[in-house]
Amino acid sequence: MNINGEMIIGASIVRGAAGTVRAYNPGTKQELEPAFGLATSDDLARACLLADAAVEPYRALSLEERANFLETIAQRIIDLGPALIERASQESGLPTARLEGERGRTVGQLRLFAKVVRDGLFLEATLDSALPERTPPRADLRMRKIPVGPVAVFGASNFPLAFSVAGGDTASALAAGCPVVVKAHNAHLGTSELVGKAVLQAALDCGMPEGVFSLLIGEGNMIGGDLVSHPAIRAVGFTGSRAGGLALAQIASRRKEPIPVYAEMSSINPVYLLPGALATGGAALAGAFVDSLTMGVGQFCTNPGLVIGVAGPQLDAFRAAATAALQLKPAGTMLTAGIHAAYTDAVGIRAGIAGVTLVAHGSSDGAGCAAKAALYECDAATFLANPALEEEIFGPVSLLIACQDEHELLAVTRHLEGQLTATVHAVASDHALAGALLPLLERKVGRILFNGFPTGVEVAHAMVHGGPFPATTDPRSTSVGATAIERFLRPVCYQDVPAGLLPDALKDGNPLRIARLVNGELKLPA
Amino acid sequence: MNINGEMIIGASIVRGAAGTVRAYNPGTKQELEPAFGLATSDDLARACLLADAAVEPYRALSLEERANFLETIAQRIIDLGPALIERASQESGLPTARLEGERGRTVGQLRLFAKVVRDGLFLEATLDSALPERTPPRADLRMRKIPVGPVAVFGASNFPLAFSVAGGDTASALAAGCPVVVKAHNAHLGTSELVGKAVLQAALDCGMPEGVFSLLIGEGNMIGGDLVSHPAIRAVGFTGSRAGGLALAQIASRRKEPIPVYAEMSSINPVYLLPGALATGGAALAGAFVDSLTMGVGQFCTNPGLVIGVAGPQLDAFRAAATAALQLKPAGTMLTAGIHAAYTDAVGIRAGIAGVTLVAHGSSDGAGCAAKAALYECDAATFLANPALEEEIFGPVSLLIACQDEHELLAVTRHLEGQLTATVHAVASDHALAGALLPLLERKVGRILFNGFPTGVEVAHAMVHGGPFPATTDPRSTSVGATAIERFLRPVCYQDVPAGLLPDALKDGNPLRIARLVNGELKLPA
């Protein structure tokens, strides 16, 4: 499939006429061919109106048709072959093996949502029988979830496939029965065009209503604001910076009819090294930590940006082993020139904060947008006194906090902002302290993990990739995993609706054969 | 139990020292004894900090202890006996039979949530097994919902029991495991004190941690803003006006850490009279409609403020029968002098809109804050051209829209704002039209009912008392029914957490004996 600098509006492949923009190779610092046409405000309006027109026909399809559409998108992405990986690597600086893994995750995600759709559990079908003899009589009440309507999706810079055009937000919104309008991330325009055309092809293959999917190209902020402001859009999925997420949330809250924004924004993902774990395997921990810190040049939402331990010989040994490991790590190419510049600036500011010292850095600066990893350190008092040290720096940098004792470690924990993850390294002798940490962490984070590292987010039913502000704008939700579908649904109750007019999910006899809550009791299909 | 003008802060009964306020009898237009002390900002801070301190001990209790607390509150409210009903009637002008029914609903609601808590389904326990042989290996992932933390509750004017101190918001928040700080509605201060002391007594009976419940008295806006702004508060439940709900939502969105506001605000609850239903039973429909319109002096969120039919002899017959029924309805005392004044003003403005005519009004103005019911009429073009006609008027007034044909009826429907309910009167010959209406209504409302009237909201599993903006600030939720608990929960994922540190809901062997989703399959307890 060729890359022509085009976008997708309903069933049409369109070249935007509001100027051009080019993708960029951060490894070579060269612009890439071709030029992409930018969407006009008419293009945007057309995509939104087509999405609105697709709401009724798309949600009226059977669950099987919806699931098949998701699986067909997955197959069409596979069919793009190595050209997709090659272009994504050029645009992101990410190695091909990583991108092949990400493609596997992306199609796995689409297939998981196909299964979720077929199961029908997401409909939360609920039936309460009429009680005509009761005083007062109870009506027949039935409830199901319906899609909220068109969803605007903003892809992330750091996952050109899994959090982009056909990533988790798009897959979960389409699974919920919502048409999607994606704004392509300008860091990977060619990748976006390829995947967008795969989605379009799948929509045509499956006879989907026009408007179920559109892909717009535009200069960042303006088209984003216009998209979130458009009356047809009913919810927003976003992965990116805190400033970007908050800006979209503000726009959404000032609409005539406010809409929810699911923004996954910023997290420094504390890693706790409890005393027993440090004593047992501190050196191995240091190596694994440095691998996690530098994986993907630190460009993960779940990058371990904070390491917390109790000062003493065992933490000293960890520091020494981490230093040795970090000094061997070569610089890596960051995703964009902007991200690289922001990283360099932020690390410079951190280095200048009184009380913060450099522990170690990676082996060298490289060519292009290459960034050197770094580990800094401060004591708990310095951390508690400097809110800037809680701000995420996107890239391979972390801060070690050496606490005086367990009491101070808990005080640092209570002070933390909301996070996507917290990690605890603990052996049996640490379980009393871990037990004291757990309830504090539960109130701060979306995912708690033991004896691992937070990078790597499994796509599963029990995954939570979310958390209290500023990790996200909505801690009741996750952007990864099966329950991400819940973000794009809302309940409707049907009272005494005649049998012939009821949706299938709520009909007597359970024709969809889904699990339903009947008079308060969960009933599985026979 | 005496009414002393006191509030409740944690385990203490306190008299506020920031001035006084009195309750008011809208029937006699007399102030009621005693004077109530207003909360100082210290009082508010103390209630919030005690709520914060109660989070861990309260959520650590067993589900059985939590359920028993809810049931004990219900019993303590019953134990207040006729004094509660008498005071509520004085403060609201509502008849005792209505208030006895409302008390039954309030305690029934607490008992339903006790059952919901024991069932444990609200925890949404989810387990994905480790797959150590997979490439890459999958960790052990488990998920459950936890309470969000302290919830601020704002009672409604129109339900001094069921949407107030121990109403649906409080019951669902306590069921979720969240401490609650209630701001008493100034229209029923004595009722609030009585119920508040019943909740306190139940908390003491059950050995609940101090701070699980507080009740503040304050002058409306200021204390409300301070409460929503307090960092300890993590979510807000509100039932009231559109202006009030939006003001709280704005305050919440501007916090350092924004929090969700569940505001149930405004709805005009369209009632459709389809041609067959009108032909079959128009006169009976007219009588039932007027009863619904004037019940509780029209002071329901679900009051039928809009009636939509197709012009013709059958609608003429409905109009004539509604006129006859309405003219027999005496004026009724409204809840407060402010509500009465707002109703009178709004009806006056409506009467002055060009194209709007008076169909009929109730028999007389009465003494005190008594209000005369009224039915107005306009054509569809007038309705579509006047946004003011879509605004809720709180009280016994409705607007009949006589459409030229079914096409215009559908156009009016597409134009509507979000609503709590829509009602369709239809017989078999109307089902084609009803089938065309249904998908439009699903996108506008939280509850669709056939051949009934929207007043009367059942507390059940399938109930949805919610809907798109401006009906609420969050159409993904309901403020009535079992799923209201979901508003105050958020998910946490546990990855490779050692068995001894896992919460009971997620332990191997399912010690809580709750339904769980295991590797994507729903498993009921044996």
Coordinates of C-alpha atoms in Angstrom, one line a residue, chain A residues 37-489:
Chain A
G37 CA -2.3 17.4 3.3
L38 CA -3.8 19.1 6.4
A39 CA -7.6 18.9 7.1
T40 CA -9.7 22.0 6.5
S41 CA -12.5 22.7 9.0
D42 CA -14.9 21.4 6.3
D43 CA -13.0 18.1 6.4
L44 CA -13.3 17.9 10.1
A45 CA -17.0 18.7 10.1
R46 CA -17.6 16.1 7.4
A47 CA -15.9 13.4 9.4
C48 CA -17.9 14.3 12.5
L49 CA -21.2 14.4 10.7
L50 CA -20.6 11.1 9.0
A51 CA -19.7 9.6 12.4
D52 CA -23.0 11.0 13.7
A53 CA -24.9 9.5 10.8
A54 CA -23.2 6.1 11.4
V55 CA -24.3 5.9 15.1
E56 CA -27.7 4.3 14.4
P57 CA -26.7 1.9 11.6
Y58 CA -23.5 0.9 13.4
R59 CA -25.0 0.2 16.8
A60 CA -27.9 -1.7 15.1
L61 CA -25.5 -4.3 13.8
S62 CA -25.4 -7.7 15.5
L63 CA -22.6 -8.3 18.1
E64 CA -21.2 -10.9 15.7
E65 CA -20.9 -8.3 12.9
R66 CA -19.2 -5.9 15.2
A67 CA -16.8 -8.5 16.4
N68 CA -16.0 -9.6 12.9
F69 CA -15.2 -6.0 11.9
L70 CA -12.7 -5.8 14.8
E71 CA -11.1 -9.1 13.7
T72 CA -11.0 -7.9 10.1
I73 CA -9.2 -4.7 11.1
A74 CA -6.6 -6.9 12.9
Q75 CA -6.1 -9.0 9.8
R76 CA -5.8 -6.0 7.5
I77 CA -3.1 -4.6 9.7
I78 CA -1.2 -7.9 9.6
D79 CA -1.7 -7.8 5.8
L80 CA 0.3 -4.5 5.6
G81 CA 3.3 -6.6 6.2
P82 CA 6.9 -5.3 6.8
A83 CA 6.1 -2.0 5.1
L84 CA 4.2 -0.9 8.2
I85 CA 7.0 -1.8 10.6
E86 CA 9.6 -0.2 8.3
R87 CA 7.7 3.1 8.1
A88 CA 6.9 3.1 11.9
S89 CA 10.6 2.6 12.7
Q90 CA 11.6 5.4 10.4
E91 CA 9.1 7.8 12.0
S92 CA 9.7 6.8 15.6
G93 CA 13.3 5.7 15.9
L94 CA 12.0 2.5 17.6
P95 CA 13.7 -0.8 16.6
T96 CA 11.7 -3.2 14.4
A97 CA 11.6 -6.0 17.0
R98 CA 9.9 -3.6 19.4
L99 CA 7.4 -2.5 16.7
E100 CA 6.7 -6.1 15.7
G101 CA 5.8 -6.8 19.3
E102 CA 3.7 -3.7 19.4
R103 CA 1.9 -4.8 16.2
G104 CA 1.2 -8.1 17.9
R105 CA -0.3 -6.3 20.9
T106 CA -2.4 -4.1 18.7
V107 CA -4.0 -6.9 16.7
G108 CA -4.3 -9.0 20.0
Q109 CA -6.2 -6.0 21.5
L110 CA -8.6 -5.9 18.6
R111 CA -9.2 -9.6 18.9
L112 CA -9.7 -9.4 22.6
F113 CA -12.4 -6.8 22.1
A114 CA -14.0 -9.0 19.5
K115 CA -14.3 -11.6 22.2
V116 CA -15.6 -9.1 24.7
V117 CA -18.2 -8.0 22.1
R118 CA -19.4 -11.6 21.5
D119 CA -19.6 -12.4 25.2
G120 CA -22.0 -9.5 25.7
L121 CA -21.2 -9.0 29.3
F122 CA -20.4 -5.4 28.6
L123 CA -24.1 -4.8 27.9
E124 CA -24.7 -5.4 31.7
A125 CA -28.2 -6.7 30.8
T126 CA -30.3 -6.4 33.9
L127 CA -34.0 -7.5 34.3
D128 CA -36.3 -6.8 37.3
S129 CA -39.7 -8.5 36.9
A130 CA -43.0 -6.7 37.3
L131 CA -44.6 -7.2 40.6
P132 CA -48.3 -6.3 39.9
E133 CA -49.5 -7.6 43.3
R134 CA -47.1 -5.4 45.3
T135 CA -48.4 -2.1 46.8
P136 CA -47.6 0.0 44.9
P137 CA -47.1 -2.4 41.9
R138 CA -43.7 -2.6 40.4
A139 CA -43.3 -2.1 36.6
D140 CA -41.2 -4.4 34.4
L141 CA -37.7 -2.9 34.4
R142 CA -34.9 -3.8 32.1
M143 CA -31.5 -2.2 31.6
R144 CA -28.7 -2.4 29.1
K145 CA -25.7 -0.3 28.2
I146 CA -25.7 1.6 24.8
P147 CA -22.8 3.3 23.0
V148 CA -22.4 7.0 23.9
G149 CA -22.0 8.1 20.2
P150 CA -19.0 9.3 18.2
V151 CA -15.6 9.2 20.0
A152 CA -12.6 11.4 19.2
V153 CA -9.3 9.5 19.6
F154 CA -5.9 11.2 20.0
G155 CA -3.0 8.8 19.4
A156 CA 0.2 8.9 21.6
S157 CA 3.7 9.7 20.4
N158 CA 5.2 6.7 22.0
F159 CA 3.1 3.8 20.6
P160 CA 2.7 4.4 16.9
L161 CA 0.5 1.3 16.7
A162 CA -0.9 0.2 20.1
F163 CA -2.0 3.7 21.2
S164 CA -2.7 5.2 17.8
V165 CA -5.1 4.9 14.8
A166 CA -6.3 1.3 15.6
G167 CA -5.0 1.2 19.1
G168 CA -6.8 0.6 22.4
D169 CA -9.0 3.7 22.4
T170 CA -10.2 3.0 18.8
A171 CA -10.7 -0.7 19.4
S172 CA -12.6 -0.2 22.7
A173 CA -14.8 2.5 21.2
L174 CA -15.6 0.5 18.1
A175 CA -16.3 -2.5 20.4
A176 CA -18.7 -0.4 22.4
G177 CA -20.6 0.5 19.2
C178 CA -19.2 4.0 18.8
P179 CA -18.0 5.5 15.5
V180 CA -14.5 6.9 15.8
V181 CA -12.7 10.0 14.5
V182 CA -9.0 9.8 14.9
K183 CA -6.6 12.7 14.9
A184 CA -3.3 11.2 13.6
H185 CA -0.2 12.0 15.7
N186 CA 2.1 14.1 13.6
A187 CA 5.1 12.0 14.8
H188 CA 3.9 9.1 12.7
L189 CA 1.8 10.3 9.8
G190 CA 2.8 7.6 7.3
T191 CA 2.2 4.8 9.9
S192 CA -1.2 6.4 10.5
E193 CA -2.1 6.5 6.9
L194 CA -1.2 2.8 6.4
V195 CA -3.2 1.7 9.4
G196 CA -6.1 4.1 8.6
K197 CA -6.4 2.5 5.1
A198 CA -6.3 -0.9 6.7
V199 CA -9.3 0.1 8.9
L200 CA -11.1 1.6 5.9
Q201 CA -10.5 -1.6 3.9
A202 CA -11.9 -3.6 6.8
A203 CA -14.9 -1.4 7.0
L204 CA -15.6 -1.9 3.3
D205 CA -14.9 -5.6 3.5
C206 CA -17.5 -5.9 6.3
G207 CA -20.1 -3.5 4.8
M208 CA -19.9 -1.1 7.7
P209 CA -21.9 2.1 7.5
E210 CA -19.9 5.1 6.1
G211 CA -18.5 7.2 8.9
V212 CA -17.8 4.5 11.4
F213 CA -14.1 5.5 11.1
S214 CA -12.3 8.6 9.9
L215 CA -8.7 9.7 10.2
L216 CA -7.8 13.4 10.2
I217 CA -4.4 15.1 9.8
G218 CA -4.0 18.5 11.3
E219 CA -1.6 20.8 13.1
G220 CA -1.8 19.8 16.7
N221 CA -3.8 22.1 18.9
M222 CA -6.2 23.7 16.6
I223 CA -7.7 20.7 15.0
G224 CA -7.7 18.9 18.4
G225 CA -9.8 21.7 20.0
D226 CA -12.2 21.8 17.0
L227 CA -12.6 18.0 17.2
V228 CA -13.4 18.0 20.9
S229 CA -15.7 21.0 20.4
H230 CA -17.8 19.4 17.6
P231 CA -21.3 18.7 18.8
A232 CA -21.3 15.2 17.2
I233 CA -18.4 14.0 19.4
R234 CA -19.6 12.4 22.7
A235 CA -16.4 11.3 24.3
V236 CA -12.6 11.6 23.9
G237 CA -9.8 9.2 24.3
F238 CA -6.3 10.7 24.7
T239 CA -2.8 9.5 25.6
G240 CA -0.2 12.2 25.9
S241 CA 1.1 15.1 28.1
R242 CA -0.5 16.5 31.1
A243 CA -0.8 19.9 29.4
G244 CA -2.4 18.4 26.4
G245 CA -4.9 16.2 28.4
L246 CA -5.9 19.1 30.6
A247 CA -6.4 21.4 27.6
L248 CA -8.8 19.0 26.0
A249 CA -10.6 18.4 29.3
Q250 CA -11.1 22.1 29.7
I251 CA -12.5 22.4 26.1
A252 CA -14.8 19.5 26.7
S253 CA -16.1 20.9 30.0
R254 CA -16.9 24.3 28.4
R255 CA -19.0 22.8 25.6
K256 CA -22.7 23.6 25.6
E257 CA -23.1 19.9 26.4
P258 CA -20.0 18.8 28.3
I259 CA -18.5 15.4 27.4
P260 CA -16.1 13.0 29.2
V261 CA -12.4 13.1 28.3
Y262 CA -10.4 10.0 29.1
A263 CA -6.9 11.4 29.2
E264 CA -3.9 9.3 30.3
M265 CA -1.3 11.9 31.1
S266 CA 1.5 11.7 33.5
S267 CA 3.0 9.3 36.1
I268 CA 6.4 8.7 37.7
N269 CA 5.6 5.1 38.8
P270 CA 7.4 4.7 42.1
V271 CA 9.4 1.6 42.7
Y272 CA 9.9 0.5 46.3
L273 CA 13.0 -1.4 47.3
L274 CA 12.1 -2.9 50.6
P275 CA 15.0 -3.9 53.0
G276 CA 14.7 -7.6 52.7
A277 CA 14.5 -7.5 48.9
L278 CA 17.6 -5.3 48.7
A279 CA 19.5 -7.6 51.0
T280 CA 18.5 -10.7 49.1
G281 CA 19.1 -9.5 45.5
G282 CA 20.0 -5.8 45.3
A283 CA 22.5 -6.2 42.5
A284 CA 20.2 -8.2 40.3
L285 CA 17.4 -5.6 41.1
A286 CA 19.7 -2.8 40.0
G287 CA 20.3 -4.4 36.6
A288 CA 16.7 -5.1 36.0
F289 CA 15.8 -1.6 37.1
V290 CA 18.3 0.0 34.6
D291 CA 16.9 -2.3 31.8
S292 CA 13.3 -1.1 32.6
L293 CA 14.4 2.5 32.9
T294 CA 16.2 2.5 29.5
M295 CA 13.8 0.3 27.6
G296 CA 12.4 2.2 24.6
V297 CA 14.6 5.1 25.6
G298 CA 12.4 5.5 28.7
Q299 CA 9.5 6.6 26.6
F300 CA 6.8 4.6 28.4
C301 CA 3.9 6.0 30.5
T302 CA 5.0 3.4 33.1
N303 CA 8.6 4.2 33.1
P304 CA 10.1 3.9 36.6
G305 CA 10.8 7.6 37.3
L306 CA 11.1 7.2 41.1
V307 CA 13.0 4.6 43.2
I308 CA 12.4 4.6 47.0
G309 CA 14.5 2.8 49.6
V310 CA 15.8 3.1 53.1
A311 CA 19.4 4.5 53.3
G312 CA 22.1 2.0 54.4
P313 CA 24.7 -0.4 53.1
Q314 CA 22.2 -2.3 51.0
L315 CA 20.9 0.8 49.2
D316 CA 24.5 1.7 48.7
A317 CA 25.1 -1.6 47.0
F318 CA 22.1 -1.1 44.8
R319 CA 23.3 2.4 43.9
A320 CA 26.7 1.0 43.0
A321 CA 25.3 -1.8 40.9
A322 CA 22.9 0.6 39.2
T323 CA 25.7 3.0 38.4
A324 CA 27.7 0.2 36.8
A325 CA 24.8 -1.0 34.7
L326 CA 23.7 2.5 33.7
Q327 CA 27.2 3.5 32.5
L328 CA 27.1 0.7 30.0
K329 CA 23.8 1.8 28.5
P330 CA 24.3 3.7 25.1
A331 CA 22.2 6.7 24.2
G332 CA 19.0 6.0 22.3
T333 CA 17.1 7.9 19.7
M334 CA 14.0 9.6 21.1
L335 CA 10.7 9.7 19.2
T336 CA 10.8 13.3 18.1
A337 CA 13.0 16.3 18.1
G338 CA 10.6 18.0 20.4
I339 CA 10.6 15.2 22.9
H340 CA 14.4 15.1 22.8
A341 CA 14.7 18.8 23.5
A342 CA 12.1 18.7 26.3
Y343 CA 14.0 15.8 27.9
T344 CA 17.3 17.6 27.7
D345 CA 15.9 20.7 29.2
A346 CA 14.0 18.9 32.0
V347 CA 17.1 16.9 33.0
G348 CA 19.1 20.1 33.1
I349 CA 16.6 21.7 35.5
R350 CA 16.5 18.7 37.7
A351 CA 20.3 18.7 38.0
G352 CA 20.2 22.2 39.2
I353 CA 17.8 21.6 42.1
A354 CA 19.6 22.0 45.5
G355 CA 19.9 18.7 47.2
V356 CA 19.7 16.7 44.0
T357 CA 22.9 14.9 43.0
L358 CA 23.7 12.9 39.9
V359 CA 24.3 9.2 40.6
A360 CA 25.2 8.1 37.1
H361 CA 24.5 8.5 33.5
G362 CA 24.5 6.5 30.4
S363 CA 27.6 6.0 28.2
S364 CA 27.4 8.7 25.7
D365 CA 25.3 11.1 23.7
G366 CA 24.6 9.8 20.2
A367 CA 23.7 11.3 16.9
G368 CA 20.3 12.7 15.9
C369 CA 17.8 12.8 18.7
A370 CA 19.7 10.4 21.0
A371 CA 19.3 10.8 24.7
K372 CA 21.6 9.7 27.6
A373 CA 19.9 7.9 30.5
A374 CA 20.5 9.3 34.0
L375 CA 19.8 8.5 37.6
Y376 CA 19.6 11.3 40.2
E377 CA 19.3 11.1 44.0
C378 CA 17.9 13.2 46.8
D379 CA 16.8 12.7 50.4
A380 CA 13.1 12.6 51.4
A381 CA 13.1 16.1 52.7
T382 CA 14.3 17.5 49.4
F383 CA 11.7 15.5 47.5
L384 CA 8.9 16.6 49.9
A385 CA 10.0 20.2 49.5
N386 CA 10.2 20.3 45.7
P387 CA 7.0 19.7 43.8
A388 CA 9.0 19.9 40.6
L389 CA 10.6 16.5 41.5
E390 CA 7.2 14.9 41.2
E391 CA 6.7 16.0 37.6
E392 CA 7.1 13.4 34.9
I393 CA 10.1 13.8 32.7
F394 CA 9.4 11.8 29.5
G395 CA 12.5 9.8 28.9
P396 CA 15.2 7.5 30.6
V397 CA 15.7 9.4 33.8
S398 CA 14.9 8.4 37.4
L399 CA 15.2 9.7 40.9
L400 CA 16.4 7.7 43.8
I401 CA 15.0 8.8 47.2
A402 CA 17.1 7.5 50.1
C403 CA 14.7 7.6 53.1
Q404 CA 16.1 7.7 56.7
D405 CA 13.7 4.9 57.8
E406 CA 10.5 3.1 57.1
H407 CA 8.5 6.0 58.6
E408 CA 9.9 8.4 56.2
L409 CA 9.3 6.0 53.3
L410 CA 5.6 5.9 54.3
A411 CA 5.5 9.7 54.6
V412 CA 6.9 10.0 51.0
T413 CA 4.2 7.6 49.9
R414 CA 1.4 9.6 51.5
H415 CA 2.7 12.7 49.7
L416 CA 2.7 11.3 46.2
E417 CA 0.3 12.4 43.5
G418 CA -1.8 9.9 41.6
Q419 CA 0.1 7.3 39.5
L420 CA -0.5 4.7 36.9
T421 CA 1.6 2.1 38.8
A422 CA 3.5 1.4 42.0
T423 CA 6.0 -1.4 42.3
V424 CA 7.1 -3.1 45.5
H425 CA 10.2 -5.3 45.7
A426 CA 9.7 -7.4 48.8
V427 CA 10.6 -10.8 50.2
A428 CA 8.7 -12.6 53.0
S429 CA 10.5 -10.6 55.7
D430 CA 9.2 -7.3 54.1
H431 CA 5.6 -8.3 54.2
A432 CA 4.7 -6.4 57.3
L433 CA 6.0 -3.2 55.7
A434 CA 4.5 -4.1 52.4
G435 CA 1.2 -4.6 54.2
A436 CA 1.4 -1.1 55.6
L437 CA 2.3 0.3 52.1
L438 CA -0.5 -1.4 50.2
P439 CA -3.5 0.6 51.4
L440 CA -1.6 3.8 50.8
L441 CA -0.7 2.7 47.3
E442 CA -4.2 1.6 46.5
R443 CA -5.4 5.1 47.1
K444 CA -2.7 6.5 44.8
V445 CA -2.4 4.2 41.8
G446 CA -4.2 2.1 39.2
R447 CA -1.9 -0.9 39.3
I448 CA 0.3 -2.3 42.1
L449 CA 2.9 -4.8 41.2
F450 CA 5.3 -6.9 43.2
N451 CA 8.9 -8.0 42.3
G452 CA 8.7 -6.8 38.7
F453 CA 8.9 -3.6 36.7
P454 CA 6.0 -1.4 35.6
T455 CA 7.0 -1.2 31.9
G456 CA 5.0 -3.7 29.9
V457 CA 1.2 -3.4 30.2
E458 CA -0.6 -6.7 29.6
V459 CA -3.9 -6.5 27.6
A460 CA -6.2 -8.6 29.8
H461 CA -9.4 -8.5 31.7
A462 CA -7.9 -7.5 35.0
M463 CA -5.5 -4.9 33.7
V464 CA -5.9 -1.3 34.9
H465 CA -3.9 1.3 33.0
G466 CA -5.3 4.3 34.8
G467 CA -5.2 5.9 38.2
P468 CA -5.9 9.1 40.2
F469 CA -5.1 12.5 38.8
P470 CA -2.7 13.5 37.3
A471 CA -2.2 10.0 36.0
T472 CA -5.5 10.3 34.2
T473 CA -8.5 12.6 34.2
D474 CA -10.8 9.8 35.2
P475 CA -9.6 7.2 37.7
R476 CA -12.8 5.2 37.3
S477 CA -11.5 4.0 34.0
T478 CA -8.7 2.2 32.2
S479 CA -7.3 2.7 28.7
V480 CA -5.9 -0.8 28.4
G481 CA -7.7 -4.1 29.0
A482 CA -11.2 -5.4 28.5
T483 CA -12.9 -2.9 30.7
A484 CA -11.7 0.0 28.6
I485 CA -15.0 -0.5 26.7
E486 CA -16.9 0.8 29.7
R487 CA -15.7 4.3 29.0
F488 CA -17.9 4.5 25.9
L489 CA -21.2 3.1 27.2

